[in-house]
Amino acid sequence: MALRLRKKKKVALVLSGGGIKAAAFHIGVCLALKEKGFKFAGGAKDQVRRSFPEDDPMTIRLYVGSSAGAFVSSILAAGYSIEALVNAFDVGAGTAPHFTDQNSLGSLKPIRYRDIFSINGRGLIGSIPSVLLAKSIMSGGVEALLKDKFKVNGLFTTKAIEKYLRNYALSHNEFRQLGVELFIIGTQLNHTRKAIFGNFPETTKTEYLKFVNYATISQAVAASTSLPPVYAPYGIKAPNGKEMHFFDGEIRDTLSTHVAADHGADLVISSYSVQPYHYTPEIGSLQQFGIPVILNQALYQVIEQKISRHINHMADTRAIYNSIDSYFKEHKIGDEHRESVLKIIRDRVNYKPEVDYIYIHPRAQNHEMFFADHFNLNPYVLERIVRIGFKSGLNALRAHDL
């Protein structure tokens, strides 16, 4: 389907989670977007005004990120180049830079494992004595044992990620300081609400959404990347002094494209790296690879089902909307009645007919992407994943004649 790109007024980039593997895939996708002429606005308000013309339809000015996508989104919104991200991961893995970063902010500090994993010392140490001193640690079964004796809320914390962003990456750590729109997605621990961190006039909430305006960007990213049980939920102090806890932004919704559309984007480009394995003779059945791989496939199937349901719902809504619109026009029913009915549909299902979506993801037959570790800084692995993201991005864009 061809997109009338020149008529678009606001382009958004939505990036989902999946660890370092997802971050590398997103970087490849961004390189593909750059190859096709897209620009990534970012930095302070004055910097954005000087560097990015308001009327350029190829400039991305709105970012939405969850988990690993939150990290990448925050770096782009800060004004760093894609090449700076590539360098940060490669240099952190111990290799020489592949690019010369021309961004005015300079190069990013190399990202190392200690910037990603911070031992949750207090929680781990606190859980050990209760296990060792218990008279009967097996009473009630294994599940009861885990619930009663292991009170640790995560093996690691995302405090190191927050520190990296605050000290080494984000010269402007407040959402309101940016010249672009940035929304970080989290999940409220003690509720069923999705948390949306951003530059809001005040913190408000609905039954399913909480719009949070009191977190810094680095805190929001730390909350969004807190994937249980690897990472403990991240606490952020609210203005009333109460500490609110949040965790991974992918828990509630895998894709948050609605956040971009709700804030005026009429072209939403969404990148996600989760794709279940489909049988290929070269690899064979996953049955032979053991529990970790089978568990990974099961998790991917659950996530992919959520994504497919979302995409299919959007496609079905568009088809129904266009069919009703065509029916009214073909039967020459008055425009006033036609618009009244269409408005009911738009309001009822929050449908925005002017918004187009591009979804970018790996092929199901790409077993290399499926088997890659989620938290691997090996430069050769990262390079291959970036290439997969790049090819996936180009293929998706070509399908839309871009």
Coordinates of C-alpha atoms in Angstrom, one line a residue:
M1 CA 0.0 0.0 0.0
A2 CA 1.5 3.3 -1.1
L3 CA 1.6 6.1 1.5
R4 CA 1.1 9.8 0.6
L5 CA 4.1 10.7 2.8
R6 CA 4.2 14.3 1.7
K7 CA 0.8 14.9 3.2
K8 CA 1.8 13.6 6.6
K9 CA 2.1 16.2 9.3
K10 CA 3.6 14.3 12.2
V11 CA 5.7 11.1 12.1
A12 CA 6.1 8.9 15.2
L13 CA 8.4 6.0 16.0
V14 CA 7.2 3.3 18.4
L15 CA 9.8 0.9 19.8
S16 CA 9.0 -2.2 21.8
G17 CA 11.0 -4.3 24.2
G18 CA 13.1 -7.4 24.2
G19 CA 16.5 -6.7 25.8
I20 CA 19.7 -5.8 24.1
K21 CA 18.6 -7.9 21.1
A22 CA 15.6 -5.6 20.6
A23 CA 17.7 -2.5 21.0
A24 CA 20.1 -3.8 18.3
F25 CA 17.1 -4.6 16.0
H26 CA 15.7 -1.1 16.5
I27 CA 19.0 0.4 15.6
G28 CA 19.0 -1.5 12.4
V29 CA 15.4 -0.4 11.7
C30 CA 16.5 3.2 12.3
L31 CA 19.4 2.9 9.9
A32 CA 16.9 1.7 7.3
L33 CA 14.6 4.7 8.0
K34 CA 17.7 6.9 7.6
E35 CA 18.6 5.2 4.3
K36 CA 15.1 6.1 3.1
G37 CA 15.4 9.7 4.0
F38 CA 13.8 9.9 7.4
K39 CA 15.4 12.2 10.0
F40 CA 15.4 11.9 13.8
A41 CA 14.7 15.2 15.6
G42 CA 16.0 15.4 19.1
G43 CA 17.6 17.6 21.7
A44 CA 16.6 20.7 23.5
K45 CA 13.9 22.9 22.1
D46 CA 16.3 25.5 20.6
Q47 CA 18.4 22.8 19.0
V48 CA 15.4 21.1 17.4
R49 CA 14.1 24.5 16.1
R50 CA 17.5 25.3 14.5
S51 CA 18.1 21.9 13.0
F52 CA 14.7 20.5 11.8
P53 CA 12.3 22.5 9.7
E54 CA 8.7 22.3 10.9
D55 CA 7.3 21.4 7.5
D56 CA 9.5 18.4 6.7
P57 CA 7.3 15.3 6.6
M58 CA 10.3 13.0 6.7
T59 CA 11.3 14.2 10.3
I60 CA 10.3 12.0 13.2
R61 CA 9.2 14.3 16.1
L62 CA 7.4 11.9 18.4
Y63 CA 8.9 8.8 20.2
V64 CA 7.2 6.1 22.2
G65 CA 9.3 3.5 23.9
S66 CA 8.8 0.4 26.1
S67 CA 11.6 -1.4 27.9
A68 CA 14.6 -1.6 25.5
G69 CA 12.6 0.6 23.1
A70 CA 12.4 3.2 25.9
F71 CA 16.2 3.3 26.2
V72 CA 16.7 3.7 22.4
S73 CA 13.8 6.3 22.2
S74 CA 15.3 8.4 25.0
I75 CA 18.7 8.5 23.3
L76 CA 17.2 9.6 20.0
A77 CA 14.9 12.1 21.7
A78 CA 18.0 13.5 23.4
G79 CA 19.5 14.3 20.0
Y80 CA 22.1 11.6 19.5
S81 CA 22.6 10.0 16.1
I82 CA 22.0 6.4 15.2
E83 CA 25.7 6.1 14.7
A84 CA 26.3 7.1 18.3
L85 CA 24.1 4.2 19.5
V86 CA 26.0 1.8 17.3
N87 CA 29.3 3.1 18.6
A88 CA 28.1 2.9 22.2
F89 CA 27.2 -0.8 22.0
D90 CA 30.3 -1.8 19.9
V91 CA 32.8 0.1 22.0
G92 CA 31.2 -1.2 25.2
A93 CA 31.8 -4.7 23.8
G94 CA 35.5 -4.0 23.3
T95 CA 35.7 -3.2 19.6
A96 CA 36.6 -0.2 17.6
P97 CA 33.9 2.2 16.5
H98 CA 32.4 1.5 13.0
F99 CA 31.3 5.1 12.5
T100 CA 32.4 8.7 13.1
D101 CA 29.6 10.3 15.1
Q102 CA 28.8 13.8 13.7
N103 CA 26.2 14.5 16.4
S104 CA 26.8 17.8 18.2
L105 CA 26.4 16.0 21.5
G106 CA 29.4 13.8 20.8
S107 CA 29.8 10.1 21.3
L108 CA 27.9 8.1 23.9
K109 CA 29.8 6.5 26.8
P110 CA 30.4 2.8 26.0
I111 CA 27.6 0.6 27.3
R112 CA 28.9 -2.3 29.4
Y113 CA 27.3 -5.1 31.4
R114 CA 27.7 -3.1 34.6
D115 CA 25.5 -0.4 33.0
I116 CA 22.8 -2.9 32.5
F117 CA 23.0 -5.2 35.5
S118 CA 23.1 -3.9 39.0
I119 CA 22.8 -6.7 41.7
N120 CA 19.8 -6.3 43.9
G121 CA 21.9 -6.8 46.9
R122 CA 19.5 -5.9 49.7
G123 CA 16.7 -8.2 48.3
L124 CA 19.0 -11.2 47.6
I125 CA 20.8 -11.0 51.0
G126 CA 17.6 -10.5 52.9
S127 CA 16.1 -13.6 51.4
I128 CA 18.9 -16.0 52.4
P129 CA 18.7 -16.2 56.2
S130 CA 14.9 -17.0 56.1
V131 CA 15.7 -20.0 53.9
L132 CA 18.6 -21.3 55.9
L133 CA 17.0 -20.9 59.3
A134 CA 13.6 -22.3 58.4
K135 CA 12.7 -25.5 60.2
S136 CA 10.8 -26.9 57.3
I137 CA 11.4 -25.2 54.1
M138 CA 9.3 -27.6 52.1
S139 CA 6.0 -27.3 54.0
G140 CA 3.3 -26.3 51.6
G141 CA 5.1 -27.4 48.4
V142 CA 7.5 -25.7 46.1
E143 CA 5.3 -22.7 45.2
A144 CA 4.6 -22.0 48.9
L145 CA 8.3 -22.2 49.5
L146 CA 9.1 -19.7 46.8
K147 CA 6.4 -17.3 48.0
D148 CA 7.2 -17.6 51.7
K149 CA 10.9 -17.9 51.8
F150 CA 12.2 -16.0 48.8
K151 CA 11.1 -12.4 49.2
V152 CA 13.6 -11.0 46.7
N153 CA 11.7 -8.9 44.2
G154 CA 14.3 -9.3 41.4
L155 CA 17.8 -10.5 40.8
F156 CA 19.0 -7.1 39.5
T157 CA 17.8 -3.5 39.6
T158 CA 17.7 -1.0 36.8
K159 CA 19.5 1.6 38.9
A160 CA 22.6 1.3 36.7
I161 CA 20.6 2.0 33.6
E162 CA 19.1 5.1 35.3
K163 CA 22.6 6.3 36.4
Y164 CA 24.0 5.7 32.9
L165 CA 21.3 7.9 31.3
R166 CA 21.4 10.6 34.0
N167 CA 25.2 10.9 34.2
Y168 CA 26.4 10.1 30.7
A169 CA 23.7 10.5 28.1
L170 CA 20.9 12.9 29.0
S171 CA 22.0 16.5 29.3
H172 CA 18.3 17.4 29.5
N173 CA 16.6 14.9 31.8
E174 CA 13.2 16.5 32.0
F175 CA 10.5 15.7 29.4
R176 CA 9.5 19.3 29.2
Q177 CA 13.0 20.4 28.2
L178 CA 12.9 18.4 24.9
G179 CA 12.0 19.9 21.6
V180 CA 10.3 16.6 20.6
E181 CA 7.6 14.5 22.2
L182 CA 8.8 11.5 24.2
F183 CA 6.5 9.0 25.9
I184 CA 7.9 6.1 28.0
I185 CA 5.6 3.2 28.7
G186 CA 5.6 1.3 32.0
T187 CA 3.1 -0.7 34.1
Q188 CA 1.9 0.2 37.6
L189 CA 2.9 -2.6 39.9
N190 CA 0.0 -2.4 42.4
H191 CA -2.7 -1.9 39.9
T192 CA -3.8 -2.9 36.4
R193 CA -2.9 0.4 34.8
K194 CA -0.5 1.1 32.0
A195 CA 1.7 4.0 33.0
I196 CA 2.6 6.6 30.4
F197 CA 5.5 8.9 31.4
G198 CA 5.7 12.2 29.6
N199 CA 5.3 16.0 29.6
F200 CA 1.8 16.2 31.0
P201 CA 0.3 19.3 32.7
E202 CA -0.5 17.0 35.7
T203 CA -0.7 13.4 36.7
T204 CA -4.1 12.0 35.8
K205 CA -5.5 8.5 35.6
T206 CA -8.3 6.5 34.2
E207 CA -9.4 2.9 34.9
Y208 CA -6.7 1.5 32.6
L209 CA -4.2 4.4 32.1
K210 CA -2.0 6.5 34.4
F211 CA -0.4 9.6 32.9
V212 CA 2.7 10.4 35.0
N213 CA 4.4 13.8 34.9
Y214 CA 6.7 13.6 38.0
A215 CA 9.4 11.2 36.7
T216 CA 12.6 12.2 35.0
I217 CA 13.4 10.6 31.7
S218 CA 16.1 8.4 33.2
Q219 CA 13.7 7.3 36.0
A220 CA 10.9 6.5 33.5
V221 CA 13.3 4.4 31.4
A222 CA 14.5 2.5 34.5
A223 CA 10.9 1.8 35.4
S224 CA 10.0 0.7 31.8
T225 CA 13.0 -1.7 31.6
S226 CA 12.3 -3.5 34.9
L227 CA 11.4 -6.9 33.5
P228 CA 10.4 -9.3 36.3
P229 CA 11.9 -11.5 37.7
V230 CA 15.2 -10.4 36.2
Y231 CA 14.8 -6.9 37.5
A232 CA 13.0 -5.6 40.6
P233 CA 10.2 -3.1 40.2
Y234 CA 11.5 0.5 40.1
G235 CA 10.3 3.0 42.7
I236 CA 9.7 6.6 41.9
K237 CA 8.7 9.1 44.5
A238 CA 5.5 11.0 43.8
P239 CA 5.0 14.7 44.7
N240 CA 3.0 13.6 47.8
G241 CA 6.1 11.7 49.1
K242 CA 4.7 8.3 48.4
E243 CA 6.9 5.9 46.5
M244 CA 5.1 4.4 43.5
H245 CA 6.5 1.2 41.9
F246 CA 6.5 0.4 38.2
F247 CA 7.8 -2.4 36.0
D248 CA 8.2 -3.4 32.4
G249 CA 6.2 -1.4 29.9
E250 CA 5.5 -4.6 27.8
I251 CA 3.4 -6.2 30.5
R252 CA 0.2 -4.4 29.8
D253 CA 0.5 -3.8 26.1
T254 CA 3.2 -5.0 23.7
L255 CA 2.6 -2.2 21.2
S256 CA 1.6 1.3 22.3
T257 CA 0.9 2.8 18.9
H258 CA -2.3 4.4 20.3
V259 CA -0.1 6.8 22.4
A260 CA 1.4 8.2 19.2
A261 CA -1.9 8.5 17.5
D262 CA -3.6 10.0 20.5
H263 CA -0.9 12.8 20.4
G264 CA -1.4 13.8 16.8
A265 CA 0.8 11.5 14.8
D266 CA -0.7 10.6 11.4
L267 CA 2.1 8.2 10.4
V268 CA 3.1 5.7 13.1
I269 CA 6.2 3.5 12.4
S270 CA 6.4 0.6 14.9
S271 CA 9.3 -1.7 15.4
Y272 CA 9.2 -4.9 17.4
S273 CA 11.7 -7.8 17.5
V274 CA 9.5 -10.6 19.0
Q275 CA 8.7 -13.2 16.3
P276 CA 8.0 -16.9 17.1
Y277 CA 10.0 -19.5 15.3
H278 CA 8.5 -21.2 12.3
Y279 CA 9.7 -24.7 11.3
T280 CA 12.6 -24.8 8.8
P281 CA 14.3 -28.0 7.7
E282 CA 17.7 -26.4 8.4
I283 CA 17.0 -26.1 12.1
G284 CA 14.3 -28.7 12.7
S285 CA 11.9 -28.9 15.7
L286 CA 12.5 -26.9 18.8
Q287 CA 11.7 -30.1 20.8
Q288 CA 15.4 -31.0 20.6
F289 CA 16.7 -27.7 22.1
G290 CA 15.4 -28.0 25.6
I291 CA 13.4 -26.0 28.2
P292 CA 14.9 -22.5 27.7
V293 CA 14.3 -22.4 24.0
I294 CA 10.8 -23.9 24.3
L295 CA 9.9 -21.5 27.1
N296 CA 11.2 -18.6 24.9
Q297 CA 9.0 -19.9 22.0
A298 CA 5.9 -20.0 24.4
L299 CA 6.6 -16.5 25.5
Y300 CA 7.0 -15.2 22.0
Q301 CA 3.8 -16.9 21.0
V302 CA 1.9 -15.1 23.7
I303 CA 3.4 -11.7 22.8
E304 CA 2.9 -12.2 19.1
Q305 CA -0.7 -13.1 19.6
K306 CA -1.3 -9.8 21.4
I307 CA 0.5 -7.9 18.6
S308 CA -1.5 -9.7 15.9
R309 CA -4.7 -9.1 17.7
H310 CA -3.9 -5.4 17.9
I311 CA -2.9 -5.1 14.2
N312 CA -5.9 -7.2 13.0
H313 CA -8.3 -5.1 15.1
M314 CA -6.9 -1.9 13.5
A315 CA -7.3 -3.4 10.0
D316 CA -10.8 -4.6 10.7
T317 CA -11.8 -1.2 12.1
R318 CA -10.5 0.5 9.0
A319 CA -12.3 -1.9 6.7
I320 CA -15.6 -1.5 8.5
Y321 CA -15.2 2.3 8.6
N322 CA -14.4 2.5 4.9
S323 CA -17.2 0.1 4.0
I324 CA -19.8 2.3 5.8
D325 CA -18.3 5.4 4.2
S326 CA -18.6 3.9 0.7
Y327 CA -22.1 2.6 1.3
F328 CA -23.4 6.0 2.2
K329 CA -21.7 7.6 -0.8
E330 CA -22.9 4.9 -3.2
H331 CA -26.5 5.3 -2.1
K332 CA -26.2 9.0 -2.1
I333 CA -27.2 9.3 1.6
G334 CA -26.8 12.8 2.9
D335 CA -23.3 13.8 4.0
E336 CA -24.7 15.0 7.4
H337 CA -26.0 11.5 8.2
R338 CA -22.9 9.8 6.9
E339 CA -20.6 12.0 9.0
S340 CA -22.8 11.5 12.1
V341 CA -22.5 7.7 11.8
L342 CA -18.8 7.8 11.1
K343 CA -18.2 10.1 14.1
I344 CA -20.0 7.6 16.3
I345 CA -17.6 4.9 15.1
R346 CA -14.5 7.1 15.6
D347 CA -15.5 8.1 19.1
R348 CA -16.6 4.6 20.1
V349 CA -13.5 2.7 19.2
N350 CA -11.0 5.7 19.2
Y351 CA -10.4 5.3 15.5
K352 CA -8.4 7.9 13.6
P353 CA -8.9 7.4 9.8
E354 CA -6.0 9.8 8.9
V355 CA -3.4 7.7 10.7
D356 CA -1.4 5.1 8.8
Y357 CA 0.7 2.4 10.4
I358 CA 3.9 0.7 9.4
Y359 CA 4.9 -2.4 11.4
I360 CA 8.5 -3.7 11.2
H361 CA 9.5 -7.1 12.6
P362 CA 11.8 -10.0 11.7
R363 CA 10.7 -12.8 9.4
A364 CA 9.3 -15.9 11.2
Q365 CA 11.9 -18.0 9.3
N366 CA 14.8 -15.9 10.6
H367 CA 16.1 -18.5 13.1
E368 CA 19.3 -16.5 13.8
M369 CA 17.2 -13.7 15.3
F370 CA 15.1 -16.2 17.3
F371 CA 18.1 -18.0 18.9
A372 CA 20.1 -14.8 19.7
D373 CA 20.4 -14.1 23.4
H374 CA 18.4 -11.2 24.8
F375 CA 21.3 -9.8 26.8
N376 CA 24.4 -10.3 24.7
L377 CA 26.9 -7.5 24.1
N378 CA 29.1 -9.6 21.7
P379 CA 29.8 -7.2 18.8
Y380 CA 29.5 -9.9 16.2
V381 CA 26.1 -11.0 17.5
L382 CA 24.9 -7.3 17.7
E383 CA 26.2 -6.6 14.2
R384 CA 24.1 -9.5 12.8
I385 CA 21.0 -8.4 14.6
V386 CA 21.5 -4.8 13.4
R387 CA 21.7 -6.2 9.8
I388 CA 18.5 -8.1 10.4
G389 CA 16.7 -5.0 11.6
F390 CA 18.1 -3.0 8.6
K391 CA 16.8 -5.6 6.1
S392 CA 13.5 -5.9 7.9
G393 CA 13.1 -2.1 7.9
L394 CA 13.9 -1.8 4.2
N395 CA 11.4 -4.6 3.3
A396 CA 8.6 -3.1 5.3
L397 CA 9.2 0.4 3.8
R398 CA 9.3 -1.0 0.3
A399 CA 6.0 -2.7 0.8
H400 CA 4.6 0.8 1.3
D401 CA 6.4 2.2 -1.7
L402 CA 8.8 4.2 0.5

